GROMACS .gro file of C-alpha atoms in nm:
model
  319
    1UNK     CA    1  19.820  13.098   7.845
    2UNK     CA    2  19.630  12.775   8.011
    3UNK     CA    3  19.348  12.711   8.121
    4UNK     CA    4  19.284  12.746   8.555
    5UNK     CA    5  19.206  12.418   8.527
    6UNK     CA    6  19.631  12.339   8.393
    7UNK     CA    7  19.912  12.327   8.636
    8UNK     CA    8  20.179  12.653   8.489
    9UNK     CA    9  20.516  12.614   8.657
   10UNK     CA   10  20.521  12.941   8.878
   11UNK     CA   11  20.869  13.098   9.024
   12UNK     CA   12  20.897  13.356   9.281
   13UNK     CA   13  21.135  13.585   9.364
   14UNK     CA   14  21.121  13.704   9.706
   15UNK     CA   15  20.968  13.416   9.841
   16UNK     CA   16  21.179  13.386  10.231
   17UNK     CA   17  20.997  13.714  10.290
   18UNK     CA   18  20.719  13.799  10.506
   19UNK     CA   19  20.440  13.734  10.237
   20UNK     CA   20  20.674  13.537  10.008
   21UNK     CA   21  20.679  13.239  10.226
   22UNK     CA   22  20.323  13.235  10.173
   23UNK     CA   23  20.266  13.279   9.814
   24UNK     CA   24  20.540  13.005   9.737
   25UNK     CA   25  20.373  12.723  10.043
   26UNK     CA   26  20.046  12.857   9.871
   27UNK     CA   27  20.152  12.755   9.512
   28UNK     CA   28  20.236  12.405   9.632
   29UNK     CA   29  19.978  12.313   9.816
   30UNK     CA   30  19.754  12.458   9.447
   31UNK     CA   31  19.968  12.171   9.290
   32UNK     CA   32  20.212  12.424   9.113
   33UNK     CA   33  20.604  12.312   9.010
   34UNK     CA   34  20.713  12.620   9.195
   35UNK     CA   35  21.094  12.795   9.224
   36UNK     CA   36  21.211  12.972   9.443
   37UNK     CA   37  21.515  13.217   9.397
   38UNK     CA   38  21.756  13.322   9.681
   39UNK     CA   39  22.021  13.443   9.692
   40UNK     CA   40  22.305  13.336   9.792
   41UNK     CA   41  22.348  13.177  10.149
   42UNK     CA   42  22.624  13.334  10.357
   43UNK     CA   43  22.788  13.246  10.712
   44UNK     CA   44  22.596  13.573  10.776
   45UNK     CA   45  22.213  13.415  10.618
   46UNK     CA   46  21.981  13.402  10.971
   47UNK     CA   47  21.869  13.023  11.115
   48UNK     CA   48  21.521  13.063  11.029
   49UNK     CA   49  21.576  13.111  10.662
   50UNK     CA   50  21.781  12.793  10.608
   51UNK     CA   51  21.506  12.620  10.840
   52UNK     CA   52  21.230  12.812  10.592
   53UNK     CA   53  21.433  12.723  10.269
   54UNK     CA   54  21.468  12.442  10.416
   55UNK     CA   55  21.094  12.374  10.463
   56UNK     CA   56  21.032  12.471  10.153
   57UNK     CA   57  21.248  12.233   9.994
   58UNK     CA   58  21.088  11.882  10.152
   59UNK     CA   59  20.737  11.990   9.999
   60UNK     CA   60  20.886  12.030   9.643
   61UNK     CA   61  20.943  12.414   9.571
   62UNK     CA   62  21.286  12.343   9.379
   63UNK     CA   63  21.577  12.636   9.543
   64UNK     CA   64  21.794  12.834   9.340
   65UNK     CA   65  22.055  13.071   9.475
   66UNK     CA   66  22.152  13.385   9.331
   67UNK     CA   67  22.209  13.763   9.232
   68UNK     CA   68  21.910  13.983   9.044
   69UNK     CA   69  22.262  14.106   8.860
   70UNK     CA   70  22.259  13.712   8.681
   71UNK     CA   71  22.146  13.804   8.421
   72UNK     CA   72  22.191  13.503   8.177
   73UNK     CA   73  22.134  13.264   8.510
   74UNK     CA   74  21.815  13.447   8.502
   75UNK     CA   75  21.732  13.403   8.186
   76UNK     CA   76  21.790  13.056   8.205
   77UNK     CA   77  21.527  12.967   8.529
   78UNK     CA   78  21.268  13.191   8.309
   79UNK     CA   79  21.297  13.012   8.040
   80UNK     CA   80  21.232  12.727   8.311
   81UNK     CA   81  20.886  12.833   8.393
   82UNK     CA   82  20.534  12.979   8.269
   83UNK     CA   83  20.446  13.216   8.511
   84UNK     CA   84  20.639  13.475   8.772
   85UNK     CA   85  20.625  13.631   9.062
   86UNK     CA   86  20.782  13.876   9.171
   87UNK     CA   87  20.668  13.921   9.655
   88UNK     CA   88  20.979  14.160   9.699
   89UNK     CA   89  21.073  14.378   9.966
   90UNK     CA   90  21.026  14.759   9.864
   91UNK     CA   91  21.351  14.853   9.946
   92UNK     CA   92  21.438  14.669   9.642
   93UNK     CA   93  21.128  14.764   9.412
   94UNK     CA   94  21.331  14.887   9.138
   95UNK     CA   95  21.604  14.546   9.077
   96UNK     CA   96  21.254  14.446   8.900
   97UNK     CA   97  21.418  14.615   8.640
   98UNK     CA   98  21.623  14.324   8.597
   99UNK     CA   99  21.395  14.070   8.670
  100UNK     CA  100  21.150  14.240   8.395
  101UNK     CA  101  21.528  14.231   8.141
  102UNK     CA  102  21.558  13.862   8.132
  103UNK     CA  103  21.151  13.810   8.124
  104UNK     CA  104  21.196  14.004   7.711
  105UNK     CA  105  21.416  13.838   7.707
  106UNK     CA  106  21.348  13.502   7.777
  107UNK     CA  107  21.036  13.550   7.590
  108UNK     CA  108  20.810  13.305   7.699
  109UNK     CA  109  20.646  13.443   7.995
  110UNK     CA  110  20.276  13.401   8.015
  111UNK     CA  111  20.206  13.613   8.308
  112UNK     CA  112  20.423  13.857   8.562
  113UNK     CA  113  20.295  13.897   8.862
  114UNK     CA  114  20.475  14.294   8.984
  115UNK     CA  115  20.524  14.361   9.421
  116UNK     CA  116  20.243  14.501   9.454
  117UNK     CA  117  20.010  14.409   9.682
  118UNK     CA  118  19.927  14.667   9.863
  119UNK     CA  119  19.660  14.958   9.843
  120UNK     CA  120  19.571  15.022   9.438
  121UNK     CA  121  19.824  15.267   9.415
  122UNK     CA  122  19.665  15.450   9.122
  123UNK     CA  123  19.427  15.472   9.251
  124UNK     CA  124  19.466  15.709   9.598
  125UNK     CA  125  19.663  16.056   9.609
  126UNK     CA  126  19.868  16.052   9.927
  127UNK     CA  127  20.085  16.218  10.168
  128UNK     CA  128  20.461  16.349  10.007
  129UNK     CA  129  20.620  16.054  10.186
  130UNK     CA  130  20.352  15.716  10.075
  131UNK     CA  131  20.383  15.874   9.751
  132UNK     CA  132  20.688  15.877   9.690
  133UNK     CA  133  20.712  15.559   9.796
  134UNK     CA  134  20.392  15.477   9.586
  135UNK     CA  135  20.595  15.620   9.229
  136UNK     CA  136  20.878  15.346   9.230
  137UNK     CA  137  20.562  15.100   9.214
  138UNK     CA  138  20.417  15.300   8.928
  139UNK     CA  139  20.734  15.313   8.817
  140UNK     CA  140  20.720  14.914   8.841
  141UNK     CA  141  20.424  14.846   8.623
  142UNK     CA  142  20.524  15.083   8.317
  143UNK     CA  143  20.779  14.994   8.277
  144UNK     CA  144  20.629  14.572   8.244
  145UNK     CA  145  20.431  14.741   7.965
  146UNK     CA  146  20.671  14.897   7.790
  147UNK     CA  147  20.788  14.565   7.785
  148UNK     CA  148  20.542  14.347   7.649
  149UNK     CA  149  20.500  14.190   7.925
  150UNK     CA  150  20.104  13.997   8.001
  151UNK     CA  151  20.061  14.073   8.289
  152UNK     CA  152  19.829  14.061   8.614
  153UNK     CA  153  19.852  14.362   8.921
  154UNK     CA  154  19.707  14.250   9.224
  155UNK     CA  155  19.551  14.517   9.473
  156UNK     CA  156  19.600  14.247   9.799
  157UNK     CA  157  19.510  14.597  10.063
  158UNK     CA  158  19.632  14.506  10.449
  159UNK     CA  159  19.820  14.290  10.509
  160UNK     CA  160  19.581  14.074  10.810
  161UNK     CA  161  19.792  14.009  11.053
  162UNK     CA  162  20.004  14.326  11.030
  163UNK     CA  163  19.787  14.548  11.070
  164UNK     CA  164  19.532  14.369  11.327
  165UNK     CA  165  19.876  14.277  11.569
  166UNK     CA  166  19.925  14.676  11.514
  167UNK     CA  167  19.600  14.784  11.568
  168UNK     CA  168  19.493  14.551  11.825
  169UNK     CA  169  19.882  14.504  12.039
  170UNK     CA  170  19.693  14.138  12.174
  171UNK     CA  171  20.040  14.078  12.291
  172UNK     CA  172  20.035  14.318  12.505
  173UNK     CA  173  19.811  14.365  12.856
  174UNK     CA  174  19.713  14.728  12.810
  175UNK     CA  175  19.404  14.943  12.835
  176UNK     CA  176  19.432  15.222  12.525
  177UNK     CA  177  19.359  15.173  12.166
  178UNK     CA  178  19.443  15.435  11.928
  179UNK     CA  179  19.244  15.498  11.653
  180UNK     CA  180  19.361  15.682  11.333
  181UNK     CA  181  19.239  16.016  11.248
  182UNK     CA  182  18.746  15.967  11.305
  183UNK     CA  183  18.690  15.585  11.255
  184UNK     CA  184  18.521  15.594  10.977
  185UNK     CA  185  18.683  15.471  10.716
  186UNK     CA  186  18.609  15.064  10.643
  187UNK     CA  187  18.955  14.902  10.581
  188UNK     CA  188  19.018  14.585  10.381
  189UNK     CA  189  19.247  14.366  10.575
  190UNK     CA  190  19.299  14.006  10.425
  191UNK     CA  191  19.487  13.677  10.641
  192UNK     CA  192  19.845  13.641  10.453
  193UNK     CA  193  19.758  13.323  10.369
  194UNK     CA  194  19.449  13.450  10.134
  195UNK     CA  195  19.623  13.614   9.965
  196UNK     CA  196  19.916  13.396   9.864
  197UNK     CA  197  19.621  13.152   9.693
  198UNK     CA  198  19.421  13.453   9.544
  199UNK     CA  199  19.735  13.545   9.352
  200UNK     CA  200  19.869  13.240   9.295
  201UNK     CA  201  19.453  13.165   9.116
  202UNK     CA  202  19.473  13.475   8.974
  203UNK     CA  203  19.871  13.434   8.842
  204UNK     CA  204  19.689  13.148   8.648
  205UNK     CA  205  19.426  13.304   8.532
  206UNK     CA  206  19.369  13.342   8.154
  207UNK     CA  207  19.068  13.694   8.296
  208UNK     CA  208  19.285  13.817   8.444
  209UNK     CA  209  19.533  13.835   8.145
  210UNK     CA  210  19.617  14.241   8.187
  211UNK     CA  211  19.386  14.303   8.441
  212UNK     CA  212  19.393  14.475   8.806
  213UNK     CA  213  19.264  14.236   9.064
  214UNK     CA  214  19.186  14.402   9.401
  215UNK     CA  215  19.111  14.197   9.751
  216UNK     CA  216  18.801  14.231   9.887
  217UNK     CA  217  18.620  13.974  10.028
  218UNK     CA  218  18.281  14.128  10.190
  219UNK     CA  219  18.352  13.888  10.558
  220UNK     CA  220  18.763  14.174  10.538
  221UNK     CA  221  18.598  14.463  10.527
  222UNK     CA  222  18.569  14.666  10.801
  223UNK     CA  223  18.641  14.970  11.009
  224UNK     CA  224  18.891  15.027  11.323
  225UNK     CA  225  18.576  15.073  11.611
  226UNK     CA  226  18.400  14.750  11.423
  227UNK     CA  227  18.798  14.591  11.506
  228UNK     CA  228  18.797  14.745  11.794
  229UNK     CA  229  18.499  14.654  11.899
  230UNK     CA  230  18.454  14.290  11.796
  231UNK     CA  231  18.837  14.243  11.978
  232UNK     CA  232  18.648  14.323  12.297
  233UNK     CA  233  18.340  14.092  12.311
  234UNK     CA  234  18.617  13.838  12.187
  235UNK     CA  235  18.823  13.849  12.500
  236UNK     CA  236  18.575  14.024  12.753
  237UNK     CA  237  18.689  14.378  12.823
  238UNK     CA  238  18.669  14.726  12.708
  239UNK     CA  239  18.983  14.980  12.574
  240UNK     CA  240  19.062  15.350  12.604
  241UNK     CA  241  19.022  15.444  12.259
  242UNK     CA  242  19.321  15.705  12.207
  243UNK     CA  243  19.239  15.977  11.940
  244UNK     CA  244  19.514  16.082  11.678
  245UNK     CA  245  19.398  16.344  11.445
  246UNK     CA  246  19.423  16.349  11.086
  247UNK     CA  247  19.661  16.700  11.148
  248UNK     CA  248  19.884  16.513  11.430
  249UNK     CA  249  19.872  16.225  11.175
  250UNK     CA  250  19.926  16.486  10.935
  251UNK     CA  251  20.287  16.697  11.147
  252UNK     CA  252  20.412  16.339  11.151
  253UNK     CA  253  20.423  16.244  10.809
  254UNK     CA  254  20.631  16.550  10.792
  255UNK     CA  255  20.876  16.508  11.128
  256UNK     CA  256  20.911  16.170  11.173
  257UNK     CA  257  21.274  16.039  10.989
  258UNK     CA  258  21.248  15.752  10.713
  259UNK     CA  259  21.057  15.480  10.721
  260UNK     CA  260  20.837  15.599  10.983
  261UNK     CA  261  20.707  15.896  10.808
  262UNK     CA  262  20.606  15.609  10.532
  263UNK     CA  263  20.388  15.391  10.802
  264UNK     CA  264  20.238  15.715  10.965
  265UNK     CA  265  20.125  15.906  10.605
  266UNK     CA  266  20.087  15.486  10.509
  267UNK     CA  267  19.817  15.441  10.760
  268UNK     CA  268  19.610  15.842  10.692
  269UNK     CA  269  19.573  15.695  10.402
  270UNK     CA  270  19.377  15.412  10.457
  271UNK     CA  271  19.256  15.441  10.783
  272UNK     CA  272  19.172  15.840  10.750
  273UNK     CA  273  19.101  15.883  10.320
  274UNK     CA  274  18.973  15.481  10.334
  275UNK     CA  275  19.202  15.548  10.013
  276UNK     CA  276  19.045  15.124   9.970
  277UNK     CA  277  18.714  15.179   9.983
  278UNK     CA  278  18.741  15.493   9.765
  279UNK     CA  279  18.562  15.357   9.442
  280UNK     CA  280  18.427  15.187   9.291
  281UNK     CA  281  18.554  14.839   9.179
  282UNK     CA  282  18.403  14.821   8.767
  283UNK     CA  283  18.540  14.679   8.344
  284UNK     CA  284  18.937  14.780   8.453
  285UNK     CA  285  18.973  14.672   8.831
  286UNK     CA  286  18.832  14.267   8.916
  287UNK     CA  287  18.719  14.175   9.244
  288UNK     CA  288  18.888  13.860   9.318
  289UNK     CA  289  18.622  13.721   9.589
  290UNK     CA  290  18.359  13.732   9.288
  291UNK     CA  291  18.602  13.513   9.048
  292UNK     CA  292  18.653  13.257   9.310
  293UNK     CA  293  18.301  13.274   9.486
  294UNK     CA  294  18.340  12.878   9.653
  295UNK     CA  295  18.759  12.997   9.775
  296UNK     CA  296  18.703  12.963  10.158
  297UNK     CA  297  18.853  13.288  10.352
  298UNK     CA  298  18.932  13.389  10.629
  299UNK     CA  299  18.731  13.582  10.774
  300UNK     CA  300  18.779  13.895  10.975
  301UNK     CA  301  18.643  13.786  11.284
  302UNK     CA  302  18.783  13.408  11.243
  303UNK     CA  303  19.199  13.577  11.240
  304UNK     CA  304  19.058  13.691  11.599
  305UNK     CA  305  19.020  13.378  11.683
  306UNK     CA  306  19.308  13.224  11.550
  307UNK     CA  307  19.454  13.548  11.762
  308UNK     CA  308  19.288  13.432  12.106
  309UNK     CA  309  19.414  13.011  12.110
  310UNK     CA  310  19.765  13.180  11.981
  311UNK     CA  311  19.917  13.482  12.014
  312UNK     CA  312  20.123  13.619  11.802
  313UNK     CA  313  20.464  13.784  11.836
  314UNK     CA  314  20.558  14.174  11.856
  315UNK     CA  315  20.441  14.321  11.488
  316UNK     CA  316  20.738  14.400  11.279
  317UNK     CA  317  20.712  14.689  11.050
  318UNK     CA  318  20.668  14.496  10.706
  319UNK     CA  319  20.530  14.799  10.516
   0.00000   0.00000   0.00000
């Protein structure tokens, strides 16, 4: 593996997605030759995706169009790079098996990062809908190891912009905010741009090869009530807290249609059980902010200041 000072060639799958767009930009800004594998453009391709790909190209990202079924094309492209990062969305989790097959045939990849980027999936015991969700990701981890591919598994915890938006609804004028469970659980909310920077750094770091890395910057560990109180101080008004009990959440996980049943089960794992902070970081798991103590990340306090200046659009599901 090249030293962390050298610039490796990075290939990103899912680079035009919610997190992937930050990943591609971070890779370029950190000086890596960056490649994005994207589906072919069609008349149905959204203008926003076309604009994003053009922005990538203007930044110096090399765009390759193709399908994941095009095995030989994948192998040829993978042989040109050092690191492969998958940021494919949940419905495409098993499609990563095709990437792993191509990596195995290519035989040159120094590191593969599959599409995890949520909670540490081997250290939670969630409700059934979320359990089934995570089982698919666990199978990708096992397939990666069985293929003998050097890996880094990333537990990025919560996407801060998404969850702050979901919890606070800063784009709306309202009197009530939901609080899930007992409100005592600490969660980890990391700004999406910082997740991308950390990921590019760990992908090129010899210390993280064949390891799990979690992102727990100290200033991003916060409870729901602390988050609400901080927001109230910033905007100068108070909200009524509407507590949704664990029993209600469990019932919703059993009755809501897919994928809403997954979403409510994720809220149970994060905000009721507090599973993001229910284990110690030890020899088997590395914490990213300790690896890179000089990296300036966006704290929750700073993120709320950003929201004050530029309120986000209504939340769109990113689960």
